[in-house]
């Protein structure tokens, strides 16, 4: 498998774990000192990220759709840029579009595998 495919698999795998509420697997996508800038907070490390995700309301559901991914090599790994469309719902309400974001992940090789070092996003629009 080529490196670009490994980067894409890491990014998509993170969102699949997030949507499936596999908080440990979502956190595990990050380097030990990895940072995720999420909803105004800087979450740090696999355990810290998994802990915050585990605190989400039990009836909250989500689907994250990743599109237009571009992967570039850097001196320390890769940068993945992509658009993210989020769909959310609670309870029995059907999923509905929530937001579109412009995302950037800095990815590095650690312990023989790729991990996210820094995850950031910029809000492009909210759905009402």
mmCIF file of N, CA and C in Angstrom:
data_model
loop_
_atom_site.group_PDB
_atom_site.id
_atom_site.type_symbol
_atom_site.label_atom_id
_atom_site.label_comp_id
_atom_site.label_asym_id
_atom_site.label_seq_id
_atom_site.Cartn_x
_atom_site.Cartn_y
_atom_site.Cartn_z
ATOM 1 N N UNK A 1 0.857 -1.176 0.000
ATOM 2 C CA UNK A 1 0.000 0.000 0.000
ATOM 3 C C UNK A 1 0.902 1.238 0.000
ATOM 4 N N UNK A 2 0.590 2.216 -0.863
ATOM 5 C CA UNK A 2 1.436 3.408 -0.919
ATOM 6 C C UNK A 2 1.130 4.362 0.248
ATOM 7 N N UNK A 3 2.026 5.300 0.470
ATOM 8 C CA UNK A 3 1.907 6.197 1.629
ATOM 9 C C UNK A 3 0.665 7.072 1.561
ATOM 10 N N UNK A 4 0.302 7.565 0.368
ATOM 11 C CA UNK A 4 -0.902 8.390 0.265
ATOM 12 C C UNK A 4 -2.142 7.609 0.686
ATOM 13 N N UNK A 5 -2.213 6.339 0.314
ATOM 14 C CA UNK A 5 -3.344 5.515 0.717
ATOM 15 C C UNK A 5 -3.340 5.305 2.228
ATOM 16 N N UNK A 6 -2.172 5.148 2.829
ATOM 17 C CA UNK A 6 -2.071 4.994 4.277
ATOM 18 C C UNK A 6 -2.551 6.254 4.999
ATOM 19 N N UNK A 7 -2.203 7.425 4.459
ATOM 20 C CA UNK A 7 -2.657 8.691 5.041
ATOM 21 C C UNK A 7 -4.179 8.789 4.933
ATOM 22 N N UNK A 8 -4.714 8.507 3.749
ATOM 23 C CA UNK A 8 -6.163 8.566 3.561
ATOM 24 C C UNK A 8 -6.868 7.583 4.488
ATOM 25 N N UNK A 9 -6.326 6.385 4.628
ATOM 26 C CA UNK A 9 -6.922 5.386 5.519
ATOM 27 C C UNK A 9 -6.918 5.855 6.967
ATOM 28 N N UNK A 10 -5.852 6.532 7.392
ATOM 29 C CA UNK A 10 -5.781 7.057 8.755
ATOM 30 C C UNK A 10 -6.879 8.089 8.991
ATOM 31 N N UNK A 11 -7.008 9.053 8.075
ATOM 32 C CA UNK A 11 -8.004 10.120 8.219
ATOM 33 C C UNK A 11 -9.417 9.536 8.212
ATOM 34 N N UNK A 12 -9.707 8.713 7.234
ATOM 35 C CA UNK A 12 -11.050 8.144 7.123
ATOM 36 C C UNK A 12 -11.330 7.189 8.283
ATOM 37 N N UNK A 13 -10.329 6.428 8.680
ATOM 38 C CA UNK A 13 -10.490 5.526 9.818
ATOM 39 C C UNK A 13 -10.801 6.266 11.102
ATOM 40 N N UNK A 14 -10.182 7.438 11.288
ATOM 41 C CA UNK A 14 -10.478 8.256 12.464
ATOM 42 C C UNK A 14 -11.960 8.634 12.480
ATOM 43 N N UNK A 15 -12.476 9.127 11.360
ATOM 44 C CA UNK A 15 -13.880 9.554 11.329
ATOM 45 C C UNK A 15 -14.836 8.363 11.425
ATOM 46 N N UNK A 16 -14.459 7.229 10.877
ATOM 47 C CA UNK A 16 -15.292 6.035 11.013
ATOM 48 C C UNK A 16 -15.379 5.656 12.495
ATOM 49 N N UNK A 17 -14.245 5.669 13.207
ATOM 50 C CA UNK A 17 -14.244 5.365 14.644
ATOM 51 C C UNK A 17 -15.077 6.393 15.411
ATOM 52 N N UNK A 18 -14.962 7.660 15.042
ATOM 53 C CA UNK A 18 -15.741 8.719 15.683
ATOM 54 C C UNK A 18 -17.240 8.454 15.524
ATOM 55 N N UNK A 19 -17.651 8.131 14.307
ATOM 56 C CA UNK A 19 -19.073 7.892 14.030
ATOM 57 C C UNK A 19 -19.587 6.604 14.660
ATOM 58 N N UNK A 20 -18.722 5.612 14.787
ATOM 59 C CA UNK A 20 -19.119 4.341 15.400
ATOM 60 C C UNK A 20 -18.985 4.373 16.921
ATOM 61 N N UNK A 21 -18.583 5.533 17.439
ATOM 62 C CA UNK A 21 -18.416 5.742 18.886
ATOM 63 C C UNK A 21 -17.362 4.807 19.480
ATOM 64 N N UNK A 22 -16.356 4.508 18.684
ATOM 65 C CA UNK A 22 -15.208 3.753 19.166
ATOM 66 C C UNK A 22 -14.167 4.782 19.614
ATOM 67 N N UNK A 23 -14.389 5.333 20.798
ATOM 68 C CA UNK A 23 -13.592 6.459 21.290
ATOM 69 C C UNK A 23 -12.115 6.109 21.413
ATOM 70 N N UNK A 24 -11.818 4.898 21.836
ATOM 71 C CA UNK A 24 -10.426 4.461 21.992
ATOM 72 C C UNK A 24 -9.726 4.441 20.637
ATOM 73 N N UNK A 25 -10.368 3.891 19.605
ATOM 74 C CA UNK A 25 -9.774 3.845 18.268
ATOM 75 C C UNK A 25 -9.608 5.251 17.691
ATOM 76 N N UNK A 26 -10.568 6.127 17.937
ATOM 77 C CA UNK A 26 -10.452 7.512 17.462
ATOM 78 C C UNK A 26 -9.252 8.188 18.112
ATOM 79 N N UNK A 27 -9.110 8.039 19.414
ATOM 80 C CA UNK A 27 -7.964 8.620 20.110
ATOM 81 C C UNK A 27 -6.650 8.026 19.651
ATOM 82 N N UNK A 28 -6.668 6.741 19.335
ATOM 83 C CA UNK A 28 -5.466 6.025 18.923
ATOM 84 C C UNK A 28 -4.916 6.503 17.582
ATOM 85 N N UNK A 29 -5.703 7.255 16.827
ATOM 86 C CA UNK A 29 -5.224 7.807 15.559
ATOM 87 C C UNK A 29 -4.194 8.910 15.786
ATOM 88 N N UNK A 30 -4.086 9.384 17.028
ATOM 89 C CA UNK A 30 -3.204 10.509 17.361
ATOM 90 C C UNK A 30 -1.888 10.055 17.968
ATOM 91 N N UNK A 31 -0.855 10.835 17.707
ATOM 92 C CA UNK A 31 0.446 10.635 18.349
ATOM 93 C C UNK A 31 0.291 10.876 19.850
ATOM 94 N N UNK A 32 1.199 10.357 20.676
ATOM 95 C CA UNK A 32 1.103 10.559 22.124
ATOM 96 C C UNK A 32 0.968 12.036 22.525
ATOM 97 N N UNK A 33 1.595 12.921 21.770
ATOM 98 C CA UNK A 33 1.496 14.355 22.050
ATOM 99 C C UNK A 33 0.655 15.072 20.987
ATOM 100 N N UNK A 34 -0.137 14.299 20.240
ATOM 101 C CA UNK A 34 -0.968 14.869 19.187
ATOM 102 C C UNK A 34 -2.038 15.793 19.743
ATOM 103 N N UNK A 35 -2.389 16.796 18.950
ATOM 104 C CA UNK A 35 -3.361 17.806 19.377
ATOM 105 C C UNK A 35 -4.485 17.882 18.345
ATOM 106 N N UNK A 36 -5.720 17.929 18.856
ATOM 107 C CA UNK A 36 -6.905 18.132 18.022
ATOM 108 C C UNK A 36 -7.581 19.400 18.512
ATOM 109 N N UNK A 37 -7.624 20.416 17.650
ATOM 110 C CA UNK A 37 -8.356 21.648 17.964
ATOM 111 C C UNK A 37 -9.808 21.390 17.594
ATOM 112 N N UNK A 38 -10.645 21.209 18.630
ATOM 113 C CA UNK A 38 -12.048 20.813 18.429
ATOM 114 C C UNK A 38 -12.966 21.705 19.255
ATOM 115 N N UNK A 39 -13.876 22.370 18.584
ATOM 116 C CA UNK A 39 -14.906 23.172 19.239
ATOM 117 C C UNK A 39 -14.323 24.121 20.290
ATOM 118 N N UNK A 40 -13.238 24.801 19.929
ATOM 119 C CA UNK A 40 -12.635 25.813 20.806
ATOM 120 C C UNK A 40 -11.706 25.276 21.871
ATOM 121 N N UNK A 41 -11.467 23.973 21.899
ATOM 122 C CA UNK A 41 -10.573 23.383 22.901
ATOM 123 C C UNK A 41 -9.448 22.634 22.187
ATOM 124 N N UNK A 42 -8.293 22.567 22.833
ATOM 125 C CA UNK A 42 -7.166 21.790 22.318
ATOM 126 C C UNK A 42 -7.109 20.474 23.095
ATOM 127 N N UNK A 43 -7.530 19.393 22.453
ATOM 128 C CA UNK A 43 -7.491 18.072 23.069
ATOM 129 C C UNK A 43 -6.123 17.463 22.788
ATOM 130 N N UNK A 44 -5.535 16.816 23.790
ATOM 131 C CA UNK A 44 -4.165 16.328 23.649
ATOM 132 C C UNK A 44 -4.051 14.844 23.965
ATOM 133 N N UNK A 45 -3.365 14.133 23.086
ATOM 134 C CA UNK A 45 -3.029 12.731 23.295
ATOM 135 C C UNK A 45 -4.196 11.784 23.136
ATOM 136 N N UNK A 46 -3.894 10.518 22.826
ATOM 137 C CA UNK A 46 -4.950 9.522 22.613
ATOM 138 C C UNK A 46 -5.914 9.392 23.788
ATOM 139 N N UNK A 47 -5.395 9.352 25.009
ATOM 140 C CA UNK A 47 -6.262 9.176 26.177
ATOM 141 C C UNK A 47 -7.154 10.393 26.403
ATOM 142 N N UNK A 48 -6.576 11.596 26.280
ATOM 143 C CA UNK A 48 -7.359 12.816 26.475
ATOM 144 C C UNK A 48 -8.458 12.962 25.447
ATOM 145 N N UNK A 49 -8.147 12.601 24.221
ATOM 146 C CA UNK A 49 -9.139 12.686 23.149
ATOM 147 C C UNK A 49 -10.242 11.656 23.371
ATOM 148 N N UNK A 50 -9.873 10.428 23.687
ATOM 149 C CA UNK A 50 -10.869 9.375 23.936
ATOM 150 C C UNK A 50 -11.771 9.745 25.107
ATOM 151 N N UNK A 51 -11.210 10.366 26.133
ATOM 152 C CA UNK A 51 -11.994 10.751 27.315
ATOM 153 C C UNK A 51 -13.061 11.788 26.961
ATOM 154 N N UNK A 52 -12.687 12.795 26.180
ATOM 155 C CA UNK A 52 -13.650 13.823 25.774
ATOM 156 C C UNK A 52 -14.737 13.210 24.892
ATOM 157 N N UNK A 53 -14.345 12.343 23.974
ATOM 158 C CA UNK A 53 -15.335 11.713 23.097
ATOM 159 C C UNK A 53 -16.295 10.833 23.882
ATOM 160 N N UNK A 54 -15.808 10.148 24.894
ATOM 161 C CA UNK A 54 -16.660 9.278 25.712
ATOM 162 C C UNK A 54 -17.719 10.067 26.475
ATOM 163 N N UNK A 55 -17.474 11.362 26.673
ATOM 164 C CA UNK A 55 -18.421 12.209 27.416
ATOM 165 C C UNK A 55 -19.555 12.742 26.534
ATOM 166 N N UNK A 56 -19.546 12.420 25.242
ATOM 167 C CA UNK A 56 -20.635 12.869 24.365
ATOM 168 C C UNK A 56 -21.946 12.238 24.812
ATOM 169 N N UNK A 57 -23.073 12.932 24.590
ATOM 170 C CA UNK A 57 -24.370 12.347 24.956
ATOM 171 C C UNK A 57 -24.563 10.979 24.291
ATOM 172 N N UNK A 58 -25.116 10.046 25.032
ATOM 173 C CA UNK A 58 -25.269 8.670 24.555
ATOM 174 C C UNK A 58 -26.173 8.564 23.330
ATOM 175 N N UNK A 59 -27.119 9.487 23.168
ATOM 176 C CA UNK A 59 -28.050 9.380 22.037
ATOM 177 C C UNK A 59 -27.610 10.205 20.826
ATOM 178 N N UNK A 60 -26.413 10.787 20.886
ATOM 179 C CA UNK A 60 -25.912 11.587 19.762
ATOM 180 C C UNK A 60 -25.326 10.658 18.698
ATOM 181 N N UNK A 61 -25.752 10.876 17.449
ATOM 182 C CA UNK A 61 -25.238 10.111 16.321
ATOM 183 C C UNK A 61 -24.601 11.065 15.331
ATOM 184 N N UNK A 62 -23.606 10.576 14.606
ATOM 185 C CA UNK A 62 -22.949 11.425 13.615
ATOM 186 C C UNK A 62 -22.463 10.604 12.434
ATOM 187 N N UNK A 63 -22.338 11.288 11.310
ATOM 188 C CA UNK A 63 -21.693 10.758 10.116
ATOM 189 C C UNK A 63 -20.826 11.891 9.582
ATOM 190 N N UNK A 64 -19.569 11.591 9.310
ATOM 191 C CA UNK A 64 -18.632 12.576 8.761
ATOM 192 C C UNK A 64 -18.226 12.107 7.369
ATOM 193 N N UNK A 65 -18.426 12.966 6.365
ATOM 194 C CA UNK A 65 -18.107 12.629 4.989
ATOM 195 C C UNK A 65 -16.894 13.449 4.558
ATOM 196 N N UNK A 66 -15.821 12.738 4.199
ATOM 197 C CA UNK A 66 -14.557 13.357 3.796
ATOM 198 C C UNK A 66 -14.517 13.406 2.271
ATOM 199 N N UNK A 67 -14.217 14.606 1.721
ATOM 200 C CA UNK A 67 -14.134 14.758 0.265
ATOM 201 C C UNK A 67 -12.952 15.640 -0.111
ATOM 202 N N UNK A 68 -12.587 15.585 -1.389
ATOM 203 C CA UNK A 68 -11.570 16.451 -1.986
ATOM 204 C C UNK A 68 -10.246 16.402 -1.225
ATOM 205 N N UNK A 69 -9.813 15.200 -0.850
ATOM 206 C CA UNK A 69 -8.574 15.067 -0.080
ATOM 207 C C UNK A 69 -7.362 15.289 -0.976
ATOM 208 N N UNK A 70 -6.435 16.092 -0.475
ATOM 209 C CA UNK A 70 -5.144 16.314 -1.119
ATOM 210 C C UNK A 70 -4.070 16.022 -0.076
ATOM 211 N N UNK A 71 -3.102 15.209 -0.446
ATOM 212 C CA UNK A 71 -2.050 14.794 0.478
ATOM 213 C C UNK A 71 -0.720 15.272 -0.064
ATOM 214 N N UNK A 72 0.050 15.941 0.804
ATOM 215 C CA UNK A 72 1.361 16.458 0.412
ATOM 216 C C UNK A 72 2.414 15.964 1.394
ATOM 217 N N UNK A 73 3.585 15.556 0.879
ATOM 218 C CA UNK A 73 4.662 15.180 1.783
ATOM 219 C C UNK A 73 5.292 16.416 2.420
ATOM 220 N N UNK A 74 5.794 16.264 3.638
ATOM 221 C CA UNK A 74 6.535 17.320 4.332
ATOM 222 C C UNK A 74 7.843 16.715 4.827
ATOM 223 N N UNK A 75 8.683 17.523 5.439
ATOM 224 C CA UNK A 75 9.964 17.010 5.936
ATOM 225 C C UNK A 75 9.774 16.013 7.075
ATOM 226 N N UNK A 76 8.636 16.076 7.774
ATOM 227 C CA UNK A 76 8.421 15.175 8.911
ATOM 228 C C UNK A 76 7.265 14.192 8.706
ATOM 229 N N UNK A 77 6.665 14.180 7.525
ATOM 230 C CA UNK A 77 5.543 13.274 7.289
ATOM 231 C C UNK A 77 4.681 13.730 6.141
ATOM 232 N N UNK A 78 3.424 14.073 6.461
ATOM 233 C CA UNK A 78 2.455 14.457 5.439
ATOM 234 C C UNK A 78 1.492 15.505 5.978
ATOM 235 N N UNK A 79 0.863 16.220 5.054
ATOM 236 C CA UNK A 79 -0.278 17.067 5.375
ATOM 237 C C UNK A 79 -1.438 16.585 4.513
ATOM 238 N N UNK A 80 -2.565 16.342 5.160
ATOM 239 C CA UNK A 80 -3.791 15.972 4.450
ATOM 240 C C UNK A 80 -4.755 17.142 4.576
ATOM 241 N N UNK A 81 -5.228 17.643 3.438
ATOM 242 C CA UNK A 81 -6.239 18.709 3.410
ATOM 243 C C UNK A 81 -7.477 18.121 2.767
ATOM 244 N N UNK A 82 -8.643 18.449 3.325
ATOM 245 C CA UNK A 82 -9.887 17.887 2.813
ATOM 246 C C UNK A 82 -11.062 18.706 3.336
ATOM 247 N N UNK A 83 -12.203 18.509 2.687
ATOM 248 C CA UNK A 83 -13.447 19.085 3.181
ATOM 249 C C UNK A 83 -14.170 18.020 3.979
ATOM 250 N N UNK A 84 -14.869 18.458 5.005
ATOM 251 C CA UNK A 84 -15.613 17.557 5.870
ATOM 252 C C UNK A 84 -17.039 18.068 6.000
ATOM 253 N N UNK A 85 -17.999 17.217 5.672
ATOM 254 C CA UNK A 85 -19.408 17.533 5.893
ATOM 255 C C UNK A 85 -19.887 16.667 7.039
ATOM 256 N N UNK A 86 -20.394 17.312 8.078
ATOM 257 C CA UNK A 86 -20.872 16.595 9.249
ATOM 258 C C UNK A 86 -22.383 16.529 9.281
ATOM 259 N N UNK A 87 -22.887 15.359 9.638
ATOM 260 C CA UNK A 87 -24.316 15.121 9.823
ATOM 261 C C UNK A 87 -24.492 14.672 11.268
ATOM 262 N N UNK A 88 -25.462 15.239 11.969
ATOM 263 C CA UNK A 88 -25.675 14.865 13.373
ATOM 264 C C UNK A 88 -27.162 14.723 13.673
ATOM 265 N N UNK A 89 -27.444 13.999 14.750
ATOM 266 C CA UNK A 89 -28.811 13.852 15.244
ATOM 267 C C UNK A 89 -28.740 13.319 16.662
ATOM 268 N N UNK A 90 -29.835 13.510 17.363
ATOM 269 C CA UNK A 90 -29.994 12.949 18.705
ATOM 270 C C UNK A 90 -31.312 12.198 18.756
ATOM 271 N N UNK A 91 -31.349 11.139 19.538
ATOM 272 C CA UNK A 91 -32.581 10.375 19.688
ATOM 273 C C UNK A 91 -33.041 9.766 18.392
ATOM 274 N N UNK A 92 -34.350 9.849 18.150
ATOM 275 C CA UNK A 92 -34.953 9.243 16.965
ATOM 276 C C UNK A 92 -35.012 10.191 15.767
ATOM 277 N N UNK A 93 -34.483 11.385 15.911
ATOM 278 C CA UNK A 93 -34.496 12.361 14.822
ATOM 279 C C UNK A 93 -33.541 11.889 13.725
ATOM 280 N N UNK A 94 -33.947 11.991 12.450
ATOM 281 C CA UNK A 94 -33.045 11.580 11.366
ATOM 282 C C UNK A 94 -31.796 12.461 11.310
ATOM 283 N N UNK A 95 -30.717 11.894 10.816
ATOM 284 C CA UNK A 95 -29.490 12.659 10.612
ATOM 285 C C UNK A 95 -29.767 13.818 9.668
ATOM 286 N N UNK A 96 -29.133 14.960 9.946
ATOM 287 C CA UNK A 96 -29.282 16.139 9.103
ATOM 288 C C UNK A 96 -27.920 16.815 8.968
ATOM 289 N N UNK A 97 -27.681 17.470 7.824
ATOM 290 C CA UNK A 97 -26.409 18.178 7.671
ATOM 291 C C UNK A 97 -26.226 19.207 8.782
ATOM 292 N N UNK A 98 -25.018 19.309 9.288
ATOM 293 C CA UNK A 98 -24.721 20.221 10.386
ATOM 294 C C UNK A 98 -23.741 21.318 9.975
ATOM 295 N N UNK A 99 -22.607 20.917 9.363
ATOM 296 C CA UNK A 99 -21.577 21.907 9.040
ATOM 297 C C UNK A 99 -20.665 21.382 7.934
ATOM 298 N N UNK A 100 -20.003 22.327 7.269
ATOM 299 C CA UNK A 100 -18.945 22.013 6.311
ATOM 300 C C UNK A 100 -17.676 22.679 6.829
ATOM 301 N N UNK A 101 -16.583 21.900 6.875
ATOM 302 C CA UNK A 101 -15.314 22.412 7.368
ATOM 303 C C UNK A 101 -14.208 22.186 6.353
ATOM 304 N N UNK A 102 -13.217 23.068 6.375
ATOM 305 C CA UNK A 102 -11.985 22.918 5.619
ATOM 306 C C UNK A 102 -10.959 22.406 6.629
ATOM 307 N N UNK A 103 -10.485 21.174 6.455
ATOM 308 C CA UNK A 103 -9.655 20.516 7.470
ATOM 309 C C UNK A 103 -8.213 20.342 7.017
ATOM 310 N N UNK A 104 -7.333 20.315 8.017
ATOM 311 C CA UNK A 104 -5.904 20.109 7.774
ATOM 312 C C UNK A 104 -5.356 19.231 8.888
ATOM 313 N N UNK A 105 -4.761 18.101 8.497
ATOM 314 C CA UNK A 105 -4.134 17.194 9.447
ATOM 315 C C UNK A 105 -2.644 17.105 9.135
ATOM 316 N N UNK A 106 -1.816 17.300 10.150
ATOM 317 C CA UNK A 106 -0.381 17.048 10.030
ATOM 318 C C UNK A 106 -0.153 15.642 10.561
ATOM 319 N N UNK A 107 0.484 14.819 9.749
ATOM 320 C CA UNK A 107 0.628 13.402 10.052
ATOM 321 C C UNK A 107 2.104 13.033 10.027
ATOM 322 N N UNK A 108 2.506 12.213 11.009
ATOM 323 C CA UNK A 108 3.897 11.776 11.082
ATOM 324 C C UNK A 108 3.968 10.280 11.338
ATOM 325 N N UNK A 109 5.116 9.693 11.001
ATOM 326 C CA UNK A 109 5.351 8.282 11.301
ATOM 327 C C UNK A 109 5.883 8.186 12.725
ATOM 328 N N UNK A 110 5.238 7.328 13.522
ATOM 329 C CA UNK A 110 5.654 7.087 14.910
ATOM 330 C C UNK A 110 5.447 5.645 15.246
ATOM 331 N N UNK A 111 6.433 5.054 15.874
ATOM 332 C CA UNK A 111 6.325 3.658 16.302
ATOM 333 C C UNK A 111 5.911 2.741 15.148
ATOM 334 N N UNK A 112 6.450 3.022 13.971
ATOM 335 C CA UNK A 112 6.183 2.182 12.820
ATOM 336 C C UNK A 112 4.836 2.368 12.156
ATOM 337 N N UNK A 113 4.098 3.424 12.548
ATOM 338 C CA UNK A 113 2.809 3.682 11.898
ATOM 339 C C UNK A 113 2.553 5.173 11.825
ATOM 340 N N UNK A 114 1.628 5.544 10.957
ATOM 341 C CA UNK A 114 1.265 6.953 10.820
ATOM 342 C C UNK A 114 0.298 7.334 11.933
ATOM 343 N N UNK A 115 0.491 8.559 12.455
ATOM 344 C CA UNK A 115 -0.413 9.093 13.474
ATOM 345 C C UNK A 115 -0.587 10.590 13.242
ATOM 346 N N UNK A 116 -1.712 11.097 13.719
ATOM 347 C CA UNK A 116 -2.002 12.531 13.570
ATOM 348 C C UNK A 116 -1.250 13.302 14.653
ATOM 349 N N UNK A 117 -0.484 14.305 14.219
ATOM 350 C CA UNK A 117 0.237 15.161 15.155
ATOM 351 C C UNK A 117 -0.583 16.409 15.477
ATOM 352 N N UNK A 118 -1.309 16.930 14.459
ATOM 353 C CA UNK A 118 -2.110 18.134 14.646
ATOM 354 C C UNK A 118 -3.312 18.082 13.720
ATOM 355 N N UNK A 119 -4.504 18.260 14.280
ATOM 356 C CA UNK A 119 -5.761 18.272 13.505
ATOM 357 C C UNK A 119 -6.430 19.618 13.732
ATOM 358 N N UNK A 120 -6.639 20.365 12.646
ATOM 359 C CA UNK A 120 -7.305 21.664 12.729
ATOM 360 C C UNK A 120 -8.375 21.742 11.643
ATOM 361 N N UNK A 121 -9.302 22.670 11.823
ATOM 362 C CA UNK A 121 -10.334 22.878 10.816
ATOM 363 C C UNK A 121 -10.842 24.314 10.882
ATOM 364 N N UNK A 122 -11.383 24.727 9.758
ATOM 365 C CA UNK A 122 -11.975 26.060 9.639
ATOM 366 C C UNK A 122 -13.420 25.877 9.173
ATOM 367 N N UNK A 123 -14.348 26.466 9.904
ATOM 368 C CA UNK A 123 -15.767 26.363 9.562
ATOM 369 C C UNK A 123 -16.047 27.139 8.281
ATOM 370 N N UNK A 124 -16.635 26.465 7.304
ATOM 371 C CA UNK A 124 -17.027 27.125 6.060
ATOM 372 C C UNK A 124 -18.501 27.474 6.057
ATOM 373 N N UNK A 125 -19.296 26.726 6.804
ATOM 374 C CA UNK A 125 -20.728 27.023 6.854
ATOM 375 C C UNK A 125 -21.465 26.069 7.759
ATOM 376 N N UNK A 126 -22.554 26.588 8.341
ATOM 377 C CA UNK A 126 -23.451 25.813 9.192
ATOM 378 C C UNK A 126 -24.758 25.626 8.455
ATOM 379 N N UNK A 127 -25.415 24.505 8.673
ATOM 380 C CA UNK A 127 -26.763 24.292 8.173
ATOM 381 C C UNK A 127 -27.722 24.580 9.312
ATOM 382 N N UNK A 128 -28.896 25.036 8.998
ATOM 383 C CA UNK A 128 -29.875 25.347 10.055
ATOM 384 C C UNK A 128 -31.082 24.472 9.928
#
